[in-house]
Amino acid sequence: MDLRLTKTQNMFKRAAADFLKAEAPSHTITEWFGSKAAFLPDLYRKAAALGWLGMVIPERYGGASTSFTDCAVVFEELGHGPLPGPLFSSGVLGALLVLEGASEEQKKTLLPAVCSGKSIVIAAVADGGVDWGPESVETRLTRTTDHLVLDGTKRFVYDAEAATAFICAARTESGEIALVLVNRESPGVSIMPKAGFMVSVAEVRFDKVRVPVSSLLGGAGAGWQILDRALEKALPILCAYQVGACQEIFDFTAEYTRTRVVFGQPIGRFQRVQDHCVEISIHLDAARWVTYETLWKLDSGVPATAGVHEAKAVASEAYYQVCNFSHMVHAGPGTDYGHPLMAHSVMAHTLYQYLGTPLQHKRRMMDALYPRAGSRE
Amino acid sequence: MDFNLQADSREISVFRKEVQEWLQENMRGAEELRWSATWSTRENEEEYGFRRKLARKLGGRGWLFPMFPVEYGGGGLAIDHQLVLESELDRYGISLAAVFYTLARIVAPVILKWGTEEQKRNFLPPMLRGEVSVWQVLTEPQGGSDIATCRTKAIRDGDHYVVNGQKVMVGYHHPPDFLWTLVCTDPSGPRHENLGWLYIPGNSDGITIQPMRLMMGIKNAVFFDNVRVPAFNLVGGENNGWSVANTHLELEHGGEGRVGADPLVERVVEYCRETRVAATPLLEDTSVRDMIADMMIELHVVHLFARRNFWHRYVREPHPYGGAQFRYYQRMVRLRNGERLQQIMGYHALVPDLTVNEVVDFEYVVRSGPGMLHGGGTLDTDRLVFARRVGLGRPTKEKAPETI
């Protein structure tokens, strides 16, 4: 047992923290969130130049062949922002989907472009907004003699506006799930930003979009397995991002209890306020240790499926609850969109939904550990 | 990071094999025993005897306190050895800290830190060899969590202190060999500067022990009536009791850490597999599965916090607030789990089952939920400690004491 970061990981951590300080200080991030600018191409290019896209992808495809924990350490730092942009959605999940599902040919052309930031590949999975799982895939995939046709609407796609291409989950005529790579510019693809208490979510329509047969990732029917494999590796890195966000909130909330004076004393002297901070720390550390234990499992080849679902449940719940308790401490000022807590609050609600809610992942954790007898998943 | 408890170097894997074989040999005869939790709820004499004997055997090899210096009866070993011993004992359902009925696991490190060389040579070896049991004796009837308002007086008289007063809710169902207690050495002195710590032989004249039957098992009231204790037994020096208390309380309040996991969920799952409602196993019921999931996740987090604290303790970088956080969270989880068990299994959650270890006995879990919320100080004191360590509303952060 050794619960410390390695020297290299501490180096990654410092580099990411320095980047945030220089390129995306808190007030700047607050402005971006205020203007709903979730994708900043310049910033994305700079992050790509530092090698943060496709870190876990093998070097022969343009990645850095790092461990999952190495990559998570960087994303934890970025979560402090919270730094917006498709660094995770394309740089981790998109890249892993290609790695897990694509042919050698596709990998060779696509992965270096994703790792360099030239291509931004975004997964479009559930059609509706409620369910997360194989049943949620409704978009139709039909086959004509020489090409495929996609038809359907993905109503909530995170980071869709930044995409240069989508990996769209669709149902074949025989009811199987297939993953199809679709260029954003293909006729019939349209993207409509969604307004709401969330960030960087858009509706993506595939209106009888024709794609070549070679756009299929893996075989028809292999879609959900590929997604599961990619998600198993990607989700803990998203969790680390949420851990970093929780840490940032814990730190600035504790600082606020020192400086904010009412009724003649700093509010941190009030036991009710202290209680809120205790709850913040518990959620933060629960997310931290469940996440890093899962990352360790992934890195050392220990079966991790249940742990990954647990981590997503715990980390998304934590981010959400940490924001809520911080709102209790900050009261009025924390509800101003000019306050850093608001950027986090909006991000926390978005990530609570993104790639499945805590309840959905807890149920998947249980199904992984104790499959139901009459398994009717 | 490496969470593996079994990633042994060659040297350590040899040691693990040695421990495994030793345990196989020395746990013989325990097959029929069902362990109590750390408290004396079950009062099973056979089990008590076995545990005391096991402690002596482990202690004789330096394995009861593996990382303590050899000259005091410890093992002089490293954290990896400690991990091996903890994880191998865990397979039998007990932990090193709770092998037998004593709080030596807390007392010994405090003596190591605050005792004089002579005190260490006198007090530690019998304790580390597992020969003596020690009670911590802190709570007073009027004081509760506020132990600094100590009314048990110890007044110097020549080479002795004369102790008078009363402590409550302490100990187990067998009398101790030693009492480890906070006393007021200077009744007119300022708060926190008027205290001392005494290590008192349990057979001293003037000590009366009276059992108290409580929600969570047997505890006792201890009366001191002109008990003469050698001044040699004052640990930490004149009027320095509060400093000693800080080390002690950090260990008692979650900072000691642990590597074993709570096996409750496995037994709940087993129960839900076997129990049918309307011909369907409970484990197929979605709401039952949701409750088990929450129970499992929260116990896992308790386990991870305990491991983190263990790690910080033994690499001698005390976690700033980990002890208080762990203790508060663990107790709230136990309370919630009590209700979950009742929701899942109805009346069955209220019936003791002596065929299993106490820590997985549903009735014990339910009862100890509210019953053990406050042992060693209320949840509110934990949160106060947390606030001081994080520096909430304060310009400075109180430091966590080093505990080994």
PDB file of N, CA and C in Angstrom, chain A residues 1-5 250 254 257-258 266 268-269 271 274-275 277-279 281-282 285-286 289-290 292-293 296 310 314 359 362-363 365-367 369-370 372-374, chain B residues 1-5 83 269 273 283-284 286 289-290 292-294 296-297 300-301 304-305 307-308 310-311 321 325 328-329 383-384 386-387 390-394 397:
ATOM      1  N   MET A   1       0.851  -1.199   0.000  1.00  0.00           N
ATOM      2  CA  MET A   1       0.000   0.000   0.000  1.00  0.00           C
ATOM      3  C   MET A   1       0.882   1.242   0.000  1.00  0.00           C
ATOM      4  N   ASP A   2       0.541   2.181  -0.841  1.00  0.00           N
ATOM      5  CA  ASP A   2       1.215   3.471  -0.856  1.00  0.00           C
ATOM      6  C   ASP A   2       0.229   4.473  -1.430  1.00  0.00           C
ATOM      7  N   LEU A   3      -0.229   5.383  -0.611  1.00  0.00           N
ATOM      8  CA  LEU A   3      -1.310   6.272  -1.044  1.00  0.00           C
ATOM      9  C   LEU A   3      -0.816   7.630  -1.538  1.00  0.00           C
ATOM     10  N   ARG A   4       0.471   7.698  -1.893  1.00  0.00           N
ATOM     11  CA  ARG A   4       1.006   8.958  -2.404  1.00  0.00           C
ATOM     12  C   ARG A   4       1.010   8.987  -3.928  1.00  0.00           C
ATOM     13  N   LEU A   5       1.021  10.200  -4.468  1.00  0.00           N
ATOM     14  CA  LEU A   5       1.222  10.344  -5.908  1.00  0.00           C
ATOM     15  C   LEU A   5       2.702  10.132  -6.206  1.00  0.00           C
ATOM     16  N   PHE A 250     -14.301  23.244  -1.496  1.00  0.00           N
ATOM     17  CA  PHE A 250     -13.989  23.081  -0.065  1.00  0.00           C
ATOM     18  C   PHE A 250     -13.022  24.183   0.383  1.00  0.00           C
ATOM     19  N   ALA A 254     -14.020  27.168   2.978  1.00  0.00           N
ATOM     20  CA  ALA A 254     -13.336  27.285   4.274  1.00  0.00           C
ATOM     21  C   ALA A 254     -12.766  28.695   4.425  1.00  0.00           C
ATOM     22  N   THR A 257     -15.371  31.207   5.393  1.00  0.00           N
ATOM     23  CA  THR A 257     -15.782  31.189   6.807  1.00  0.00           C
ATOM     24  C   THR A 257     -14.810  31.974   7.681  1.00  0.00           C
ATOM     25  N   ARG A 258     -13.620  32.248   7.148  1.00  0.00           N
ATOM     26  CA  ARG A 258     -12.642  33.037   7.921  1.00  0.00           C
ATOM     27  C   ARG A 258     -12.842  34.528   7.711  1.00  0.00           C
ATOM     28  N   PRO A 266     -16.550  35.879  12.624  1.00  0.00           N
ATOM     29  CA  PRO A 266     -16.447  35.122  11.364  1.00  0.00           C
ATOM     30  C   PRO A 266     -17.462  33.973  11.379  1.00  0.00           C
ATOM     31  N   GLY A 268     -17.393  31.080  10.367  1.00  0.00           N
ATOM     32  CA  GLY A 268     -16.836  29.762  10.681  1.00  0.00           C
ATOM     33  C   GLY A 268     -16.877  29.430  12.159  1.00  0.00           C
ATOM     34  N   ARG A 269     -17.188  30.417  12.986  1.00  0.00           N
ATOM     35  CA  ARG A 269     -17.332  30.173  14.418  1.00  0.00           C
ATOM     36  C   ARG A 269     -18.701  29.579  14.750  1.00  0.00           C
ATOM     37  N   GLN A 271     -21.483  26.854  14.698  1.00  0.00           N
ATOM     38  CA  GLN A 271     -21.427  25.398  14.522  1.00  0.00           C
ATOM     39  C   GLN A 271     -22.263  24.907  13.345  1.00  0.00           C
ATOM     40  N   GLN A 274     -20.071  25.228  10.480  1.00  0.00           N
ATOM     41  CA  GLN A 274     -19.044  24.178  10.534  1.00  0.00           C
ATOM     42  C   GLN A 274     -19.619  22.846  10.035  1.00  0.00           C
ATOM     43  N   ASP A 275     -20.860  22.568  10.428  1.00  0.00           N
ATOM     44  CA  ASP A 275     -21.494  21.314   9.994  1.00  0.00           C
ATOM     45  C   ASP A 275     -21.539  21.218   8.466  1.00  0.00           C
ATOM     46  N   CYS A 277     -19.509  22.494   6.409  1.00  0.00           N
ATOM     47  CA  CYS A 277     -18.145  22.232   5.916  1.00  0.00           C
ATOM     48  C   CYS A 277     -17.741  20.774   6.163  1.00  0.00           C
ATOM     49  N   VAL A 278     -18.205  20.202   7.261  1.00  0.00           N
ATOM     50  CA  VAL A 278     -17.934  18.785   7.514  1.00  0.00           C
ATOM     51  C   VAL A 278     -18.550  17.938   6.390  1.00  0.00           C
ATOM     52  N   GLU A 279     -19.790  18.267   6.031  1.00  0.00           N
ATOM     53  CA  GLU A 279     -20.457  17.496   4.968  1.00  0.00           C
ATOM     54  C   GLU A 279     -19.707  17.659   3.643  1.00  0.00           C
ATOM     55  N   SER A 281     -16.541  18.148   3.257  1.00  0.00           N
ATOM     56  CA  SER A 281     -15.295  17.366   3.292  1.00  0.00           C
ATOM     57  C   SER A 281     -15.578  15.883   3.103  1.00  0.00           C
ATOM     58  N   ILE A 282     -16.687  15.412   3.666  1.00  0.00           N
ATOM     59  CA  ILE A 282     -17.007  13.985   3.541  1.00  0.00           C
ATOM     60  C   ILE A 282     -17.297  13.632   2.082  1.00  0.00           C
ATOM     61  N   ASP A 285     -13.945  13.815   0.092  1.00  0.00           N
ATOM     62  CA  ASP A 285     -12.990  12.729   0.322  1.00  0.00           C
ATOM     63  C   ASP A 285     -13.560  11.377  -0.092  1.00  0.00           C
ATOM     64  N   ALA A 286     -14.875  11.218   0.023  1.00  0.00           N
ATOM     65  CA  ALA A 286     -15.495   9.989  -0.483  1.00  0.00           C
ATOM     66  C   ALA A 286     -15.214   9.889  -1.980  1.00  0.00           C
ATOM     67  N   TRP A 289     -11.343   9.187  -2.718  1.00  0.00           N
ATOM     68  CA  TRP A 289     -10.736   7.886  -2.464  1.00  0.00           C
ATOM     69  C   TRP A 289     -11.398   6.779  -3.265  1.00  0.00           C
ATOM     70  N   VAL A 290     -12.706   6.885  -3.487  1.00  0.00           N
ATOM     71  CA  VAL A 290     -13.352   5.883  -4.347  1.00  0.00           C
ATOM     72  C   VAL A 290     -12.787   6.012  -5.766  1.00  0.00           C
ATOM     73  N   TYR A 292      -9.782   7.290  -6.778  1.00  0.00           N
ATOM     74  CA  TYR A 292      -8.386   6.875  -6.942  1.00  0.00           C
ATOM     75  C   TYR A 292      -8.197   5.376  -6.717  1.00  0.00           C
ATOM     76  N   GLU A 293      -9.047   4.795  -5.881  1.00  0.00           N
ATOM     77  CA  GLU A 293      -8.955   3.337  -5.753  1.00  0.00           C
ATOM     78  C   GLU A 293      -9.361   2.663  -7.061  1.00  0.00           C
ATOM     79  N   TRP A 296      -6.617   2.986  -9.544  1.00  0.00           N
ATOM     80  CA  TRP A 296      -5.583   1.993  -9.243  1.00  0.00           C
ATOM     81  C   TRP A 296      -5.995   0.611  -9.784  1.00  0.00           C
ATOM     82  N   GLU A 310     -19.570   2.746  -9.246  1.00  0.00           N
ATOM     83  CA  GLU A 310     -19.611   3.337  -7.910  1.00  0.00           C
ATOM     84  C   GLU A 310     -18.958   4.719  -7.926  1.00  0.00           C
ATOM     85  N   VAL A 314     -20.658   8.182  -6.874  1.00  0.00           N
ATOM     86  CA  VAL A 314     -20.178   8.918  -5.701  1.00  0.00           C
ATOM     87  C   VAL A 314     -19.654  10.302  -6.105  1.00  0.00           C
ATOM     88  N   LEU A 359     -28.016   7.453  -9.373  1.00  0.00           N
ATOM     89  CA  LEU A 359     -28.914   6.309  -9.159  1.00  0.00           C
ATOM     90  C   LEU A 359     -28.726   5.251 -10.247  1.00  0.00           C
ATOM     91  N   LYS A 362     -25.491   3.442  -9.554  1.00  0.00           N
ATOM     92  CA  LYS A 362     -25.571   2.538  -8.397  1.00  0.00           C
ATOM     93  C   LYS A 362     -26.265   1.241  -8.808  1.00  0.00           C
ATOM     94  N   ARG A 363     -27.309   1.360  -9.608  1.00  0.00           N
ATOM     95  CA  ARG A 363     -28.019   0.154 -10.043  1.00  0.00           C
ATOM     96  C   ARG A 363     -27.132  -0.712 -10.935  1.00  0.00           C
ATOM     97  N   MET A 365     -23.918  -0.800 -10.735  1.00  0.00           N
ATOM     98  CA  MET A 365     -22.946  -1.404  -9.819  1.00  0.00           C
ATOM     99  C   MET A 365     -23.532  -2.680  -9.211  1.00  0.00           C
ATOM    100  N   MET A 366     -24.776  -2.595  -8.750  1.00  0.00           N
ATOM    101  CA  MET A 366     -25.423  -3.763  -8.153  1.00  0.00           C
ATOM    102  C   MET A 366     -25.573  -4.886  -9.183  1.00  0.00           C
ATOM    103  N   ASP A 367     -25.953  -4.511 -10.410  1.00  0.00           N
ATOM    104  CA  ASP A 367     -26.123  -5.538 -11.447  1.00  0.00           C
ATOM    105  C   ASP A 367     -24.788  -6.206 -11.780  1.00  0.00           C
ATOM    106  N   LEU A 369     -22.353  -6.666  -9.645  1.00  0.00           N
ATOM    107  CA  LEU A 369     -21.958  -7.522  -8.515  1.00  0.00           C
ATOM    108  C   LEU A 369     -22.933  -8.673  -8.294  1.00  0.00           C
ATOM    109  N   TYR A 370     -24.208  -8.369  -8.413  1.00  0.00           N
ATOM    110  CA  TYR A 370     -25.250  -9.360  -8.122  1.00  0.00           C
ATOM    111  C   TYR A 370     -26.274  -9.358  -9.249  1.00  0.00           C
ATOM    112  N   ARG A 372     -29.304  -9.969 -11.548  1.00  0.00           N
ATOM    113  CA  ARG A 372     -30.636 -10.453 -11.199  1.00  0.00           C
ATOM    114  C   ARG A 372     -30.868 -11.805 -11.837  1.00  0.00           C
ATOM    115  N   ALA A 373     -31.653 -12.637 -11.144  1.00  0.00           N
ATOM    116  CA  ALA A 373     -31.932 -13.978 -11.657  1.00  0.00           C
ATOM    117  C   ALA A 373     -32.649 -13.876 -12.998  1.00  0.00           C
ATOM    118  N   GLY A 374     -33.717 -13.134 -13.045  1.00  0.00           N
ATOM    119  CA  GLY A 374     -34.473 -12.960 -14.287  1.00  0.00           C
ATOM    120  C   GLY A 374     -34.004 -11.710 -14.989  1.00  0.00           C
TER     121      GLY A 374
ATOM    122  N   MET B   1      -0.469   5.592  -6.909  1.00  0.00           N
ATOM    123  CA  MET B   1      -1.020   5.049  -5.671  1.00  0.00           C
ATOM    124  C   MET B   1      -1.156   3.546  -5.787  1.00  0.00           C
ATOM    125  N   ASP B   2      -1.006   2.899  -4.653  1.00  0.00           N
ATOM    126  CA  ASP B   2      -1.149   1.448  -4.646  1.00  0.00           C
ATOM    127  C   ASP B   2      -2.033   1.074  -3.454  1.00  0.00           C
ATOM    128  N   PHE B   3      -3.207   0.549  -3.754  1.00  0.00           N
ATOM    129  CA  PHE B   3      -4.146   0.187  -2.686  1.00  0.00           C
ATOM    130  C   PHE B   3      -4.020  -1.276  -2.292  1.00  0.00           C
ATOM    131  N   ASN B   4      -3.091  -1.953  -2.928  1.00  0.00           N
ATOM    132  CA  ASN B   4      -2.994  -3.392  -2.709  1.00  0.00           C
ATOM    133  C   ASN B   4      -2.389  -3.694  -1.343  1.00  0.00           C
ATOM    134  N   LEU B   5      -3.101  -4.510  -0.584  1.00  0.00           N
ATOM    135  CA  LEU B   5      -2.576  -4.899   0.725  1.00  0.00           C
ATOM    136  C   LEU B   5      -1.708  -6.145   0.618  1.00  0.00           C
ATOM    137  N   LEU B  83       0.858  -4.291   8.015  1.00  0.00           N
ATOM    138  CA  LEU B  83      -0.213  -4.535   7.052  1.00  0.00           C
ATOM    139  C   LEU B  83      -0.480  -6.028   6.901  1.00  0.00           C
ATOM    140  N   VAL B 269     -26.486  -9.352   1.891  1.00  0.00           N
ATOM    141  CA  VAL B 269     -26.759  -9.919   0.569  1.00  0.00           C
ATOM    142  C   VAL B 269     -27.151 -11.395   0.699  1.00  0.00           C
ATOM    143  N   ARG B 273     -30.645 -13.087  -0.415  1.00  0.00           N
ATOM    144  CA  ARG B 273     -30.706 -14.175  -1.392  1.00  0.00           C
ATOM    145  C   ARG B 273     -31.609 -15.273  -0.878  1.00  0.00           C
ATOM    146  N   LEU B 283     -33.427 -10.093  -2.812  1.00  0.00           N
ATOM    147  CA  LEU B 283     -32.345  -9.496  -3.594  1.00  0.00           C
ATOM    148  C   LEU B 283     -32.794  -9.087  -5.008  1.00  0.00           C
ATOM    149  N   GLU B 284     -33.963  -9.565  -5.416  1.00  0.00           N
ATOM    150  CA  GLU B 284     -34.471  -9.172  -6.741  1.00  0.00           C
ATOM    151  C   GLU B 284     -35.263  -7.866  -6.681  1.00  0.00           C
ATOM    152  N   THR B 286     -36.094  -4.111  -6.402  1.00  0.00           N
ATOM    153  CA  THR B 286     -35.331  -2.915  -6.768  1.00  0.00           C
ATOM    154  C   THR B 286     -35.072  -2.002  -5.576  1.00  0.00           C
ATOM    155  N   ARG B 289     -32.409  -3.495  -3.459  1.00  0.00           N
ATOM    156  CA  ARG B 289     -31.096  -3.346  -4.112  1.00  0.00           C
ATOM    157  C   ARG B 289     -30.570  -1.923  -3.953  1.00  0.00           C
ATOM    158  N   ASP B 290     -31.460  -0.948  -4.063  1.00  0.00           N
ATOM    159  CA  ASP B 290     -31.023   0.446  -3.899  1.00  0.00           C
ATOM    160  C   ASP B 290     -30.484   0.678  -2.489  1.00  0.00           C
ATOM    161  N   ILE B 292     -29.231  -1.605  -0.440  1.00  0.00           N
ATOM    162  CA  ILE B 292     -27.957  -2.315  -0.298  1.00  0.00           C
ATOM    163  C   ILE B 292     -26.836  -1.515  -0.965  1.00  0.00           C
ATOM    164  N   ALA B 293     -27.147  -0.935  -2.120  1.00  0.00           N
ATOM    165  CA  ALA B 293     -26.126  -0.150  -2.830  1.00  0.00           C
ATOM    166  C   ALA B 293     -25.645   1.003  -1.959  1.00  0.00           C
ATOM    167  N   ASP B 294     -26.574   1.705  -1.332  1.00  0.00           N
ATOM    168  CA  ASP B 294     -26.183   2.836  -0.480  1.00  0.00           C
ATOM    169  C   ASP B 294     -25.363   2.358   0.718  1.00  0.00           C
ATOM    170  N   MET B 296     -23.577  -0.337   0.899  1.00  0.00           N
ATOM    171  CA  MET B 296     -22.282  -0.809   0.416  1.00  0.00           C
ATOM    172  C   MET B 296     -21.335   0.366   0.146  1.00  0.00           C
ATOM    173  N   ILE B 297     -21.844   1.389  -0.518  1.00  0.00           N
ATOM    174  CA  ILE B 297     -20.997   2.528  -0.860  1.00  0.00           C
ATOM    175  C   ILE B 297     -20.543   3.245   0.401  1.00  0.00           C
ATOM    176  N   HIS B 300     -17.979   1.268   2.209  1.00  0.00           N
ATOM    177  CA  HIS B 300     -16.730   1.313   1.444  1.00  0.00           C
ATOM    178  C   HIS B 300     -15.986   2.624   1.727  1.00  0.00           C
ATOM    179  N   VAL B 301     -16.717   3.706   1.794  1.00  0.00           N
ATOM    180  CA  VAL B 301     -16.089   4.996   2.078  1.00  0.00           C
ATOM    181  C   VAL B 301     -15.522   5.008   3.507  1.00  0.00           C
ATOM    182  N   LEU B 304     -12.334   3.205   3.270  1.00  0.00           N
ATOM    183  CA  LEU B 304     -11.275   3.981   2.614  1.00  0.00           C
ATOM    184  C   LEU B 304     -10.747   5.088   3.527  1.00  0.00           C
ATOM    185  N   PHE B 305     -11.636   5.730   4.265  1.00  0.00           N
ATOM    186  CA  PHE B 305     -11.190   6.763   5.221  1.00  0.00           C
ATOM    187  C   PHE B 305     -10.279   6.125   6.277  1.00  0.00           C
ATOM    188  N   ARG B 307      -8.471   3.443   6.005  1.00  0.00           N
ATOM    189  CA  ARG B 307      -7.182   3.090   5.402  1.00  0.00           C
ATOM    190  C   ARG B 307      -6.318   4.317   5.203  1.00  0.00           C
ATOM    191  N   ARG B 308      -6.942   5.390   4.767  1.00  0.00           N
ATOM    192  CA  ARG B 308      -6.200   6.650   4.601  1.00  0.00           C
ATOM    193  C   ARG B 308      -5.595   7.084   5.933  1.00  0.00           C
ATOM    194  N   PHE B 310      -4.917   5.242   8.547  1.00  0.00           N
ATOM    195  CA  PHE B 310      -3.876   4.272   8.889  1.00  0.00           C
ATOM    196  C   PHE B 310      -2.575   4.658   8.185  1.00  0.00           C
ATOM    197  N   TRP B 311      -2.701   4.909   6.907  1.00  0.00           N
ATOM    198  CA  TRP B 311      -1.533   5.263   6.110  1.00  0.00           C
ATOM    199  C   TRP B 311      -0.867   6.526   6.646  1.00  0.00           C
ATOM    200  N   TYR B 321      -7.515  16.498   9.393  1.00  0.00           N
ATOM    201  CA  TYR B 321      -8.847  16.364   9.992  1.00  0.00           C
ATOM    202  C   TYR B 321      -9.407  14.952   9.842  1.00  0.00           C
ATOM    203  N   GLN B 325     -13.201  13.419  11.017  1.00  0.00           N
ATOM    204  CA  GLN B 325     -14.095  13.187   9.884  1.00  0.00           C
ATOM    205  C   GLN B 325     -14.529  11.724   9.828  1.00  0.00           C
ATOM    206  N   TYR B 328     -16.991  10.812  12.830  1.00  0.00           N
ATOM    207  CA  TYR B 328     -18.336  11.357  12.635  1.00  0.00           C
ATOM    208  C   TYR B 328     -19.062  10.569  11.532  1.00  0.00           C
ATOM    209  N   TYR B 329     -18.369  10.375  10.427  1.00  0.00           N
ATOM    210  CA  TYR B 329     -19.006   9.713   9.287  1.00  0.00           C
ATOM    211  C   TYR B 329     -19.359   8.269   9.617  1.00  0.00           C
ATOM    212  N   ARG B 383     -17.040  17.300  15.317  1.00  0.00           N
ATOM    213  CA  ARG B 383     -17.159  18.380  14.344  1.00  0.00           C
ATOM    214  C   ARG B 383     -16.442  19.648  14.816  1.00  0.00           C
ATOM    215  N   LEU B 384     -16.371  19.828  16.138  1.00  0.00           N
ATOM    216  CA  LEU B 384     -15.593  20.962  16.654  1.00  0.00           C
ATOM    217  C   LEU B 384     -14.108  20.770  16.358  1.00  0.00           C
ATOM    218  N   PHE B 386     -12.864  19.014  13.968  1.00  0.00           N
ATOM    219  CA  PHE B 386     -12.732  19.216  12.524  1.00  0.00           C
ATOM    220  C   PHE B 386     -12.562  20.714  12.216  1.00  0.00           C
ATOM    221  N   ALA B 387     -13.446  21.520  12.800  1.00  0.00           N
ATOM    222  CA  ALA B 387     -13.430  22.963  12.516  1.00  0.00           C
ATOM    223  C   ALA B 387     -12.092  23.589  12.906  1.00  0.00           C
ATOM    224  N   VAL B 390      -9.304  22.451  10.391  1.00  0.00           N
ATOM    225  CA  VAL B 390      -9.393  23.084   9.070  1.00  0.00           C
ATOM    226  C   VAL B 390      -9.206  24.593   9.214  1.00  0.00           C
ATOM    227  N   GLY B 391      -9.414  25.086  10.445  1.00  0.00           N
ATOM    228  CA  GLY B 391      -9.300  26.533  10.664  1.00  0.00           C
ATOM    229  C   GLY B 391     -10.528  27.278  10.170  1.00  0.00           C
ATOM    230  N   LEU B 392     -11.708  26.721  10.434  1.00  0.00           N
ATOM    231  CA  LEU B 392     -12.938  27.421  10.027  1.00  0.00           C
ATOM    232  C   LEU B 392     -13.144  28.620  10.958  1.00  0.00           C
ATOM    233  N   GLY B 393     -13.338  29.786  10.367  1.00  0.00           N
ATOM    234  CA  GLY B 393     -13.555  30.990  11.166  1.00  0.00           C
ATOM    235  C   GLY B 393     -12.343  31.401  11.969  1.00  0.00           C
ATOM    236  N   ARG B 394     -11.185  30.815  11.660  1.00  0.00           N
ATOM    237  CA  ARG B 394      -9.965  31.110  12.431  1.00  0.00           C
ATOM    238  C   ARG B 394      -8.804  31.365  11.484  1.00  0.00           C
ATOM    239  N   LYS B 397      -4.689  27.101  11.874  1.00  0.00           N
ATOM    240  CA  LYS B 397      -5.199  25.739  11.907  1.00  0.00           C
ATOM    241  C   LYS B 397      -4.513  24.978  13.033  1.00  0.00           C
TER     242      LYS B 397
END
